[in-house]
């Protein structure tokens, strides 16, 4: 068991219980042992690989997306470009390079990176040292400077803790983490039922609610409504709210039990895009999508970009095509349908690029 696991066990020793939400929060964000607080989790050496780490095309297309949104916002200067959970800084680095083709946009940019992890903030700093844009780091979205904003978040929402509720004896009870007879971490349920949850379901069904993600989405949408701008979310999840336990732990690219070695494996839950969309609309924002990531990237021109890169570096043709397919393909082990894109925007922003169906090829 990990150091953090031992500490949680000691805290639960005398019949204690914590919610799944609290467990997830500790496992990911404990200042001393939390997963993101202690390491660089990405890449083949790490625990998982994200889209910007697969290909430069991903960040480049998002940079061009931002430039086009800026134009439909009426070209404000300055404009806040805010990224949530920037990982290694790869997406932002590729986006800023691509945005050079719209010099007025580049000149108007004021970049804020929202990051809780000290080691990742350091890696982002190194990656963006020569990016040529003013960049500041903040620990929470609420600390980002005011003004019209373009917000980018890839695989951010899935890291926000969820509460889980399980159907037991005809009632919903919150799922908890406790100790079993052998003193190991185990799932249980709270003694008291949750009478305000009243959906019908079969015994054993699980529902997930991310109160933190709801609050965050409402605040973000309210800001965009008041101060102008748009936000782009890319993540894996479902388009329709449904039942199911999606809590998932990854270590070295393999799925492991969420309760083994907290702090040593990534812990995520699928994003409920329908629920996120409801929160954003409740705050008065317009919502575009969710649509499949593959359709989004193809509408932004990933095929054309891949051809241009291949012409420039013919020796890399195989690698570029493999990356393109991994990002847009809809088969197993491809991200095109598993991941969704959703935009939240001030109603004054015309339909953001990428969310319109691509016209069919003439026969
Ligand atoms: N966007 C990056 C990284 C995704 S991993 C990429 O696509 O490669 C999740 C990122 O969110 C990490 O950078 C992690 O440190 C950060 N993070 C997790 N919880 C956060 C929170 N509550 N606030 C800000 N950043 C957070």
JSON list of N, CA, C and O in Angstrom, two decimals, residues 4 8 21-39 41 48 116-117 156-162 247-250 262-269:
[
{"chain": "A", "resi": 4, "resn": "UNK", "atom": "N", "xyz": [0.14, 7.23, 1.06]},
{"chain": "A", "resi": 4, "resn": "UNK", "atom": "CA", "xyz": [-1.16, 7.89, 1.21]},
{"chain": "A", "resi": 4, "resn": "UNK", "atom": "C", "xyz": [-2.23, 6.88, 1.62]},
{"chain": "A", "resi": 4, "resn": "UNK", "atom": "O", "xyz": [-3.09, 7.17, 2.45]},
{"chain": "A", "resi": 8, "resn": "UNK", "atom": "N", "xyz": [-4.69, 7.06, 4.83]},
{"chain": "A", "resi": 8, "resn": "UNK", "atom": "CA", "xyz": [-6.17, 7.00, 4.77]},
{"chain": "A", "resi": 8, "resn": "UNK", "atom": "C", "xyz": [-6.67, 5.87, 5.67]},
{"chain": "A", "resi": 8, "resn": "UNK", "atom": "O", "xyz": [-7.63, 6.03, 6.42]},
{"chain": "A", "resi": 21, "resn": "UNK", "atom": "N", "xyz": [-16.12, 11.01, -3.27]},
{"chain": "A", "resi": 21, "resn": "UNK", "atom": "CA", "xyz": [-15.65, 12.34, -3.68]},
{"chain": "A", "resi": 21, "resn": "UNK", "atom": "C", "xyz": [-14.42, 12.76, -2.88]},
{"chain": "A", "resi": 21, "resn": "UNK", "atom": "O", "xyz": [-13.42, 13.22, -3.44]},
{"chain": "A", "resi": 22, "resn": "UNK", "atom": "N", "xyz": [-14.51, 12.57, -1.57]},
{"chain": "A", "resi": 22, "resn": "UNK", "atom": "CA", "xyz": [-13.39, 12.96, -0.70]},
{"chain": "A", "resi": 22, "resn": "UNK", "atom": "C", "xyz": [-12.16, 12.08, -0.99]},
{"chain": "A", "resi": 22, "resn": "UNK", "atom": "O", "xyz": [-11.03, 12.57, -1.04]},
{"chain": "A", "resi": 23, "resn": "UNK", "atom": "N", "xyz": [-12.41, 10.79, -1.19]},
{"chain": "A", "resi": 23, "resn": "UNK", "atom": "CA", "xyz": [-11.31, 9.86, -1.49]},
{"chain": "A", "resi": 23, "resn": "UNK", "atom": "C", "xyz": [-10.58, 10.30, -2.77]},
{"chain": "A", "resi": 23, "resn": "UNK", "atom": "O", "xyz": [-9.36, 10.34, -2.83]},
{"chain": "A", "resi": 24, "resn": "UNK", "atom": "N", "xyz": [-11.38, 10.64, -3.79]},
{"chain": "A", "resi": 24, "resn": "UNK", "atom": "CA", "xyz": [-10.80, 11.04, -5.07]},
{"chain": "A", "resi": 24, "resn": "UNK", "atom": "C", "xyz": [-9.99, 12.33, -4.92]},
{"chain": "A", "resi": 24, "resn": "UNK", "atom": "O", "xyz": [-8.90, 12.47, -5.48]},
{"chain": "A", "resi": 25, "resn": "UNK", "atom": "N", "xyz": [-10.55, 13.24, -4.13]},
{"chain": "A", "resi": 25, "resn": "UNK", "atom": "CA", "xyz": [-9.87, 14.51, -3.90]},
{"chain": "A", "resi": 25, "resn": "UNK", "atom": "C", "xyz": [-8.52, 14.29, -3.21]},
{"chain": "A", "resi": 25, "resn": "UNK", "atom": "O", "xyz": [-7.51, 14.86, -3.62]},
{"chain": "A", "resi": 26, "resn": "UNK", "atom": "N", "xyz": [-8.51, 13.44, -2.19]},
{"chain": "A", "resi": 26, "resn": "UNK", "atom": "CA", "xyz": [-7.26, 13.17, -1.47]},
{"chain": "A", "resi": 26, "resn": "UNK", "atom": "C", "xyz": [-6.26, 12.47, -2.40]},
{"chain": "A", "resi": 26, "resn": "UNK", "atom": "O", "xyz": [-5.10, 12.84, -2.48]},
{"chain": "A", "resi": 27, "resn": "UNK", "atom": "N", "xyz": [-6.73, 11.45, -3.12]},
{"chain": "A", "resi": 27, "resn": "UNK", "atom": "CA", "xyz": [-5.83, 10.65, -3.96]},
{"chain": "A", "resi": 27, "resn": "UNK", "atom": "C", "xyz": [-5.18, 11.52, -5.04]},
{"chain": "A", "resi": 27, "resn": "UNK", "atom": "O", "xyz": [-4.01, 11.34, -5.38]},
{"chain": "A", "resi": 28, "resn": "UNK", "atom": "N", "xyz": [-5.93, 12.50, -5.58]},
{"chain": "A", "resi": 28, "resn": "UNK", "atom": "CA", "xyz": [-5.37, 13.31, -6.66]},
{"chain": "A", "resi": 28, "resn": "UNK", "atom": "C", "xyz": [-4.64, 14.54, -6.15]},
{"chain": "A", "resi": 28, "resn": "UNK", "atom": "O", "xyz": [-3.65, 14.96, -6.75]},
{"chain": "A", "resi": 29, "resn": "UNK", "atom": "N", "xyz": [-5.13, 15.13, -5.08]},
{"chain": "A", "resi": 29, "resn": "UNK", "atom": "CA", "xyz": [-4.67, 16.49, -4.75]},
{"chain": "A", "resi": 29, "resn": "UNK", "atom": "C", "xyz": [-4.11, 16.67, -3.34]},
{"chain": "A", "resi": 29, "resn": "UNK", "atom": "O", "xyz": [-3.87, 17.80, -2.94]},
{"chain": "A", "resi": 30, "resn": "UNK", "atom": "N", "xyz": [-3.92, 15.58, -2.59]},
{"chain": "A", "resi": 30, "resn": "UNK", "atom": "CA", "xyz": [-3.28, 15.76, -1.28]},
{"chain": "A", "resi": 30, "resn": "UNK", "atom": "C", "xyz": [-1.95, 16.51, -1.50]},
{"chain": "A", "resi": 30, "resn": "UNK", "atom": "O", "xyz": [-1.15, 16.11, -2.34]},
{"chain": "A", "resi": 31, "resn": "UNK", "atom": "N", "xyz": [-1.72, 17.60, -0.73]},
{"chain": "A", "resi": 31, "resn": "UNK", "atom": "CA", "xyz": [-0.53, 18.42, -1.01]},
{"chain": "A", "resi": 31, "resn": "UNK", "atom": "C", "xyz": [0.78, 17.63, -0.92]},
{"chain": "A", "resi": 31, "resn": "UNK", "atom": "O", "xyz": [1.72, 17.91, -1.66]},
{"chain": "A", "resi": 32, "resn": "UNK", "atom": "N", "xyz": [0.84, 16.61, -0.05]},
{"chain": "A", "resi": 32, "resn": "UNK", "atom": "CA", "xyz": [2.09, 15.87, 0.11]},
{"chain": "A", "resi": 32, "resn": "UNK", "atom": "C", "xyz": [2.18, 14.67, -0.83]},
{"chain": "A", "resi": 32, "resn": "UNK", "atom": "O", "xyz": [3.20, 14.44, -1.48]},
{"chain": "A", "resi": 33, "resn": "UNK", "atom": "N", "xyz": [1.11, 13.86, -0.91]},
{"chain": "A", "resi": 33, "resn": "UNK", "atom": "CA", "xyz": [1.19, 12.59, -1.64]},
{"chain": "A", "resi": 33, "resn": "UNK", "atom": "C", "xyz": [0.22, 12.50, -2.83]},
{"chain": "A", "resi": 33, "resn": "UNK", "atom": "O", "xyz": [0.14, 11.45, -3.46]},
{"chain": "A", "resi": 34, "resn": "UNK", "atom": "N", "xyz": [-0.56, 13.53, -3.09]},
{"chain": "A", "resi": 34, "resn": "UNK", "atom": "CA", "xyz": [-1.57, 13.45, -4.16]},
{"chain": "A", "resi": 34, "resn": "UNK", "atom": "C", "xyz": [-0.93, 13.15, -5.51]},
{"chain": "A", "resi": 34, "resn": "UNK", "atom": "O", "xyz": [0.18, 13.60, -5.80]},
{"chain": "A", "resi": 35, "resn": "UNK", "atom": "N", "xyz": [-1.67, 12.38, -6.33]},
{"chain": "A", "resi": 35, "resn": "UNK", "atom": "CA", "xyz": [-1.12, 11.89, -7.60]},
{"chain": "A", "resi": 35, "resn": "UNK", "atom": "C", "xyz": [-0.53, 13.01, -8.45]},
{"chain": "A", "resi": 35, "resn": "UNK", "atom": "O", "xyz": [0.61, 12.93, -8.91]},
{"chain": "A", "resi": 36, "resn": "UNK", "atom": "N", "xyz": [-1.32, 14.09, -8.68]},
{"chain": "A", "resi": 36, "resn": "UNK", "atom": "CA", "xyz": [-0.84, 15.15, -9.57]},
{"chain": "A", "resi": 36, "resn": "UNK", "atom": "C", "xyz": [0.20, 16.04, -8.90]},
{"chain": "A", "resi": 36, "resn": "UNK", "atom": "O", "xyz": [0.91, 16.78, -9.58]},
{"chain": "A", "resi": 37, "resn": "UNK", "atom": "N", "xyz": [0.27, 15.98, -7.58]},
{"chain": "A", "resi": 37, "resn": "UNK", "atom": "CA", "xyz": [1.14, 16.92, -6.87]},
{"chain": "A", "resi": 37, "resn": "UNK", "atom": "C", "xyz": [2.59, 16.47, -6.85]},
{"chain": "A", "resi": 37, "resn": "UNK", "atom": "O", "xyz": [3.47, 17.23, -6.48]},
{"chain": "A", "resi": 38, "resn": "UNK", "atom": "N", "xyz": [2.84, 15.22, -7.25]},
{"chain": "A", "resi": 38, "resn": "UNK", "atom": "CA", "xyz": [4.17, 14.66, -7.01]},
{"chain": "A", "resi": 38, "resn": "UNK", "atom": "C", "xyz": [4.89, 14.23, -8.28]},
{"chain": "A", "resi": 38, "resn": "UNK", "atom": "O", "xyz": [6.00, 13.74, -8.19]},
{"chain": "A", "resi": 39, "resn": "UNK", "atom": "N", "xyz": [4.27, 14.34, -9.46]},
{"chain": "A", "resi": 39, "resn": "UNK", "atom": "CA", "xyz": [4.90, 13.70, -10.62]},
{"chain": "A", "resi": 39, "resn": "UNK", "atom": "C", "xyz": [4.44, 14.29, -11.95]},
{"chain": "A", "resi": 39, "resn": "UNK", "atom": "O", "xyz": [3.47, 15.05, -12.01]},
{"chain": "A", "resi": 41, "resn": "UNK", "atom": "N", "xyz": [2.74, 12.67, -14.99]},
{"chain": "A", "resi": 41, "resn": "UNK", "atom": "CA", "xyz": [2.11, 11.37, -15.24]},
{"chain": "A", "resi": 41, "resn": "UNK", "atom": "C", "xyz": [2.01, 10.95, -16.71]},
{"chain": "A", "resi": 41, "resn": "UNK", "atom": "O", "xyz": [1.49, 9.88, -17.01]},
{"chain": "A", "resi": 48, "resn": "UNK", "atom": "N", "xyz": [-0.50, 7.57, -18.53]},
{"chain": "A", "resi": 48, "resn": "UNK", "atom": "CA", "xyz": [-1.45, 7.72, -19.64]},
{"chain": "A", "resi": 48, "resn": "UNK", "atom": "C", "xyz": [-0.94, 8.75, -20.63]},
{"chain": "A", "resi": 48, "resn": "UNK", "atom": "O", "xyz": [-0.03, 9.52, -20.32]},
{"chain": "A", "resi": 116, "resn": "UNK", "atom": "N", "xyz": [-2.86, 23.16, -10.39]},
{"chain": "A", "resi": 116, "resn": "UNK", "atom": "CA", "xyz": [-2.70, 22.95, -8.95]},
{"chain": "A", "resi": 116, "resn": "UNK", "atom": "C", "xyz": [-1.38, 22.24, -8.63]},
{"chain": "A", "resi": 116, "resn": "UNK", "atom": "O", "xyz": [-0.96, 22.24, -7.49]},
{"chain": "A", "resi": 117, "resn": "UNK", "atom": "N", "xyz": [-0.77, 21.61, -9.63]},
{"chain": "A", "resi": 117, "resn": "UNK", "atom": "CA", "xyz": [0.39, 20.76, -9.38]},
{"chain": "A", "resi": 117, "resn": "UNK", "atom": "C", "xyz": [1.70, 21.52, -9.53]},
{"chain": "A", "resi": 117, "resn": "UNK", "atom": "O", "xyz": [2.02, 21.98, -10.64]},
{"chain": "A", "resi": 156, "resn": "UNK", "atom": "N", "xyz": [-9.60, 17.88, -18.36]},
{"chain": "A", "resi": 156, "resn": "UNK", "atom": "CA", "xyz": [-9.63, 18.57, -17.07]},
{"chain": "A", "resi": 156, "resn": "UNK", "atom": "C", "xyz": [-10.84, 18.12, -16.25]},
{"chain": "A", "resi": 156, "resn": "UNK", "atom": "O", "xyz": [-10.71, 17.75, -15.08]},
{"chain": "A", "resi": 157, "resn": "UNK", "atom": "N", "xyz": [-12.02, 18.12, -16.86]},
{"chain": "A", "resi": 157, "resn": "UNK", "atom": "CA", "xyz": [-13.25, 17.82, -16.11]},
{"chain": "A", "resi": 157, "resn": "UNK", "atom": "C", "xyz": [-13.22, 16.41, -15.52]},
{"chain": "A", "resi": 157, "resn": "UNK", "atom": "O", "xyz": [-13.77, 16.17, -14.44]},
{"chain": "A", "resi": 158, "resn": "UNK", "atom": "N", "xyz": [-12.56, 15.45, -16.20]},
{"chain": "A", "resi": 158, "resn": "UNK", "atom": "CA", "xyz": [-12.56, 14.07, -15.71]},
{"chain": "A", "resi": 158, "resn": "UNK", "atom": "C", "xyz": [-11.76, 13.92, -14.42]},
{"chain": "A", "resi": 158, "resn": "UNK", "atom": "O", "xyz": [-11.85, 12.89, -13.75]},
{"chain": "A", "resi": 159, "resn": "UNK", "atom": "N", "xyz": [-10.95, 14.93, -14.10]},
{"chain": "A", "resi": 159, "resn": "UNK", "atom": "CA", "xyz": [-10.15, 14.86, -12.87]},
{"chain": "A", "resi": 159, "resn": "UNK", "atom": "C", "xyz": [-10.88, 15.47, -11.68]},
{"chain": "A", "resi": 159, "resn": "UNK", "atom": "O", "xyz": [-10.36, 15.45, -10.57]},
{"chain": "A", "resi": 160, "resn": "UNK", "atom": "N", "xyz": [-12.07, 16.04, -11.91]},
{"chain": "A", "resi": 160, "resn": "UNK", "atom": "CA", "xyz": [-12.82, 16.62, -10.79]},
{"chain": "A", "resi": 160, "resn": "UNK", "atom": "C", "xyz": [-13.57, 15.50, -10.07]},
{"chain": "A", "resi": 160, "resn": "UNK", "atom": "O", "xyz": [-14.21, 14.65, -10.71]},
{"chain": "A", "resi": 161, "resn": "UNK", "atom": "N", "xyz": [-13.51, 15.48, -8.74]},
{"chain": "A", "resi": 161, "resn": "UNK", "atom": "CA", "xyz": [-14.10, 14.37, -7.98]},
{"chain": "A", "resi": 161, "resn": "UNK", "atom": "C", "xyz": [-15.61, 14.24, -8.16]},
{"chain": "A", "resi": 161, "resn": "UNK", "atom": "O", "xyz": [-16.31, 15.24, -8.35]},
{"chain": "A", "resi": 162, "resn": "UNK", "atom": "N", "xyz": [-16.09, 13.01, -8.13]},
{"chain": "A", "resi": 162, "resn": "UNK", "atom": "CA", "xyz": [-17.54, 12.75, -8.24]},
{"chain": "A", "resi": 162, "resn": "UNK", "atom": "C", "xyz": [-18.06, 12.13, -6.95]},
{"chain": "A", "resi": 162, "resn": "UNK", "atom": "O", "xyz": [-17.34, 11.44, -6.22]},
{"chain": "A", "resi": 247, "resn": "UNK", "atom": "N", "xyz": [-15.78, 5.27, -12.25]},
{"chain": "A", "resi": 247, "resn": "UNK", "atom": "CA", "xyz": [-14.53, 5.57, -11.55]},
{"chain": "A", "resi": 247, "resn": "UNK", "atom": "C", "xyz": [-13.45, 4.62, -12.08]},
{"chain": "A", "resi": 247, "resn": "UNK", "atom": "O", "xyz": [-13.66, 3.41, -12.13]},
{"chain": "A", "resi": 248, "resn": "UNK", "atom": "N", "xyz": [-12.32, 5.19, -12.47]},
{"chain": "A", "resi": 248, "resn": "UNK", "atom": "CA", "xyz": [-11.32, 4.39, -13.17]},
{"chain": "A", "resi": 248, "resn": "UNK", "atom": "C", "xyz": [-9.93, 4.82, -12.73]},
{"chain": "A", "resi": 248, "resn": "UNK", "atom": "O", "xyz": [-9.65, 6.01, -12.62]},
{"chain": "A", "resi": 249, "resn": "UNK", "atom": "N", "xyz": [-9.08, 3.83, -12.45]},
{"chain": "A", "resi": 249, "resn": "UNK", "atom": "CA", "xyz": [-7.71, 4.14, -12.05]},
{"chain": "A", "resi": 249, "resn": "UNK", "atom": "C", "xyz": [-6.76, 3.57, -13.09]},
{"chain": "A", "resi": 249, "resn": "UNK", "atom": "O", "xyz": [-6.94, 2.46, -13.57]},
{"chain": "A", "resi": 250, "resn": "UNK", "atom": "N", "xyz": [-5.75, 4.36, -13.47]},
{"chain": "A", "resi": 250, "resn": "UNK", "atom": "CA", "xyz": [-4.76, 3.92, -14.46]},
{"chain": "A", "resi": 250, "resn": "UNK", "atom": "C", "xyz": [-3.37, 4.03, -13.87]},
{"chain": "A", "resi": 250, "resn": "UNK", "atom": "O", "xyz": [-3.01, 5.02, -13.24]},
{"chain": "A", "resi": 262, "resn": "UNK", "atom": "N", "xyz": [-3.73, 4.50, -3.48]},
{"chain": "A", "resi": 262, "resn": "UNK", "atom": "CA", "xyz": [-4.13, 5.89, -3.75]},
{"chain": "A", "resi": 262, "resn": "UNK", "atom": "C", "xyz": [-2.91, 6.81, -3.76]},
{"chain": "A", "resi": 262, "resn": "UNK", "atom": "O", "xyz": [-2.00, 6.65, -2.96]},
{"chain": "A", "resi": 263, "resn": "UNK", "atom": "N", "xyz": [-2.90, 7.74, -4.71]},
{"chain": "A", "resi": 263, "resn": "UNK", "atom": "CA", "xyz": [-1.77, 8.66, -4.84]},
{"chain": "A", "resi": 263, "resn": "UNK", "atom": "C", "xyz": [-0.75, 8.18, -5.86]},
{"chain": "A", "resi": 263, "resn": "UNK", "atom": "O", "xyz": [0.05, 8.96, -6.35]},
{"chain": "A", "resi": 264, "resn": "UNK", "atom": "N", "xyz": [-0.81, 6.86, -6.19]},
{"chain": "A", "resi": 264, "resn": "UNK", "atom": "CA", "xyz": [0.18, 6.30, -7.13]},
{"chain": "A", "resi": 264, "resn": "UNK", "atom": "C", "xyz": [-0.43, 6.03, -8.50]},
{"chain": "A", "resi": 264, "resn": "UNK", "atom": "O", "xyz": [0.26, 5.59, -9.41]},
{"chain": "A", "resi": 265, "resn": "UNK", "atom": "N", "xyz": [-1.76, 6.19, -8.65]},
{"chain": "A", "resi": 265, "resn": "UNK", "atom": "CA", "xyz": [-2.37, 5.96, -9.95]},
{"chain": "A", "resi": 265, "resn": "UNK", "atom": "C", "xyz": [-3.34, 7.11, -10.26]},
{"chain": "A", "resi": 265, "resn": "UNK", "atom": "O", "xyz": [-3.84, 7.77, -9.35]},
{"chain": "A", "resi": 266, "resn": "UNK", "atom": "N", "xyz": [-3.58, 7.34, -11.54]},
{"chain": "A", "resi": 266, "resn": "UNK", "atom": "CA", "xyz": [-4.51, 8.39, -11.93]},
{"chain": "A", "resi": 266, "resn": "UNK", "atom": "C", "xyz": [-5.93, 7.91, -11.64]},
{"chain": "A", "resi": 266, "resn": "UNK", "atom": "O", "xyz": [-6.23, 6.73, -11.78]},
{"chain": "A", "resi": 267, "resn": "UNK", "atom": "N", "xyz": [-6.78, 8.81, -11.22]},
{"chain": "A", "resi": 267, "resn": "UNK", "atom": "CA", "xyz": [-8.14, 8.45, -10.85]},
{"chain": "A", "resi": 267, "resn": "UNK", "atom": "C", "xyz": [-9.08, 9.42, -11.58]},
{"chain": "A", "resi": 267, "resn": "UNK", "atom": "O", "xyz": [-8.94, 10.63, -11.42]},
{"chain": "A", "resi": 268, "resn": "UNK", "atom": "N", "xyz": [-9.99, 8.89, -12.39]},
{"chain": "A", "resi": 268, "resn": "UNK", "atom": "CA", "xyz": [-10.88, 9.77, -13.16]},
{"chain": "A", "resi": 268, "resn": "UNK", "atom": "C", "xyz": [-12.30, 9.19, -13.17]},
{"chain": "A", "resi": 268, "resn": "UNK", "atom": "O", "xyz": [-12.52, 8.04, -12.81]},
{"chain": "A", "resi": 269, "resn": "UNK", "atom": "N", "xyz": [-13.24, 10.02, -13.61]},
{"chain": "A", "resi": 269, "resn": "UNK", "atom": "CA", "xyz": [-14.59, 9.54, -13.87]},
{"chain": "A", "resi": 269, "resn": "UNK", "atom": "C", "xyz": [-15.04, 10.13, -15.20]},
{"chain": "A", "resi": 269, "resn": "UNK", "atom": "O", "xyz": [-14.58, 11.21, -15.59]}
]
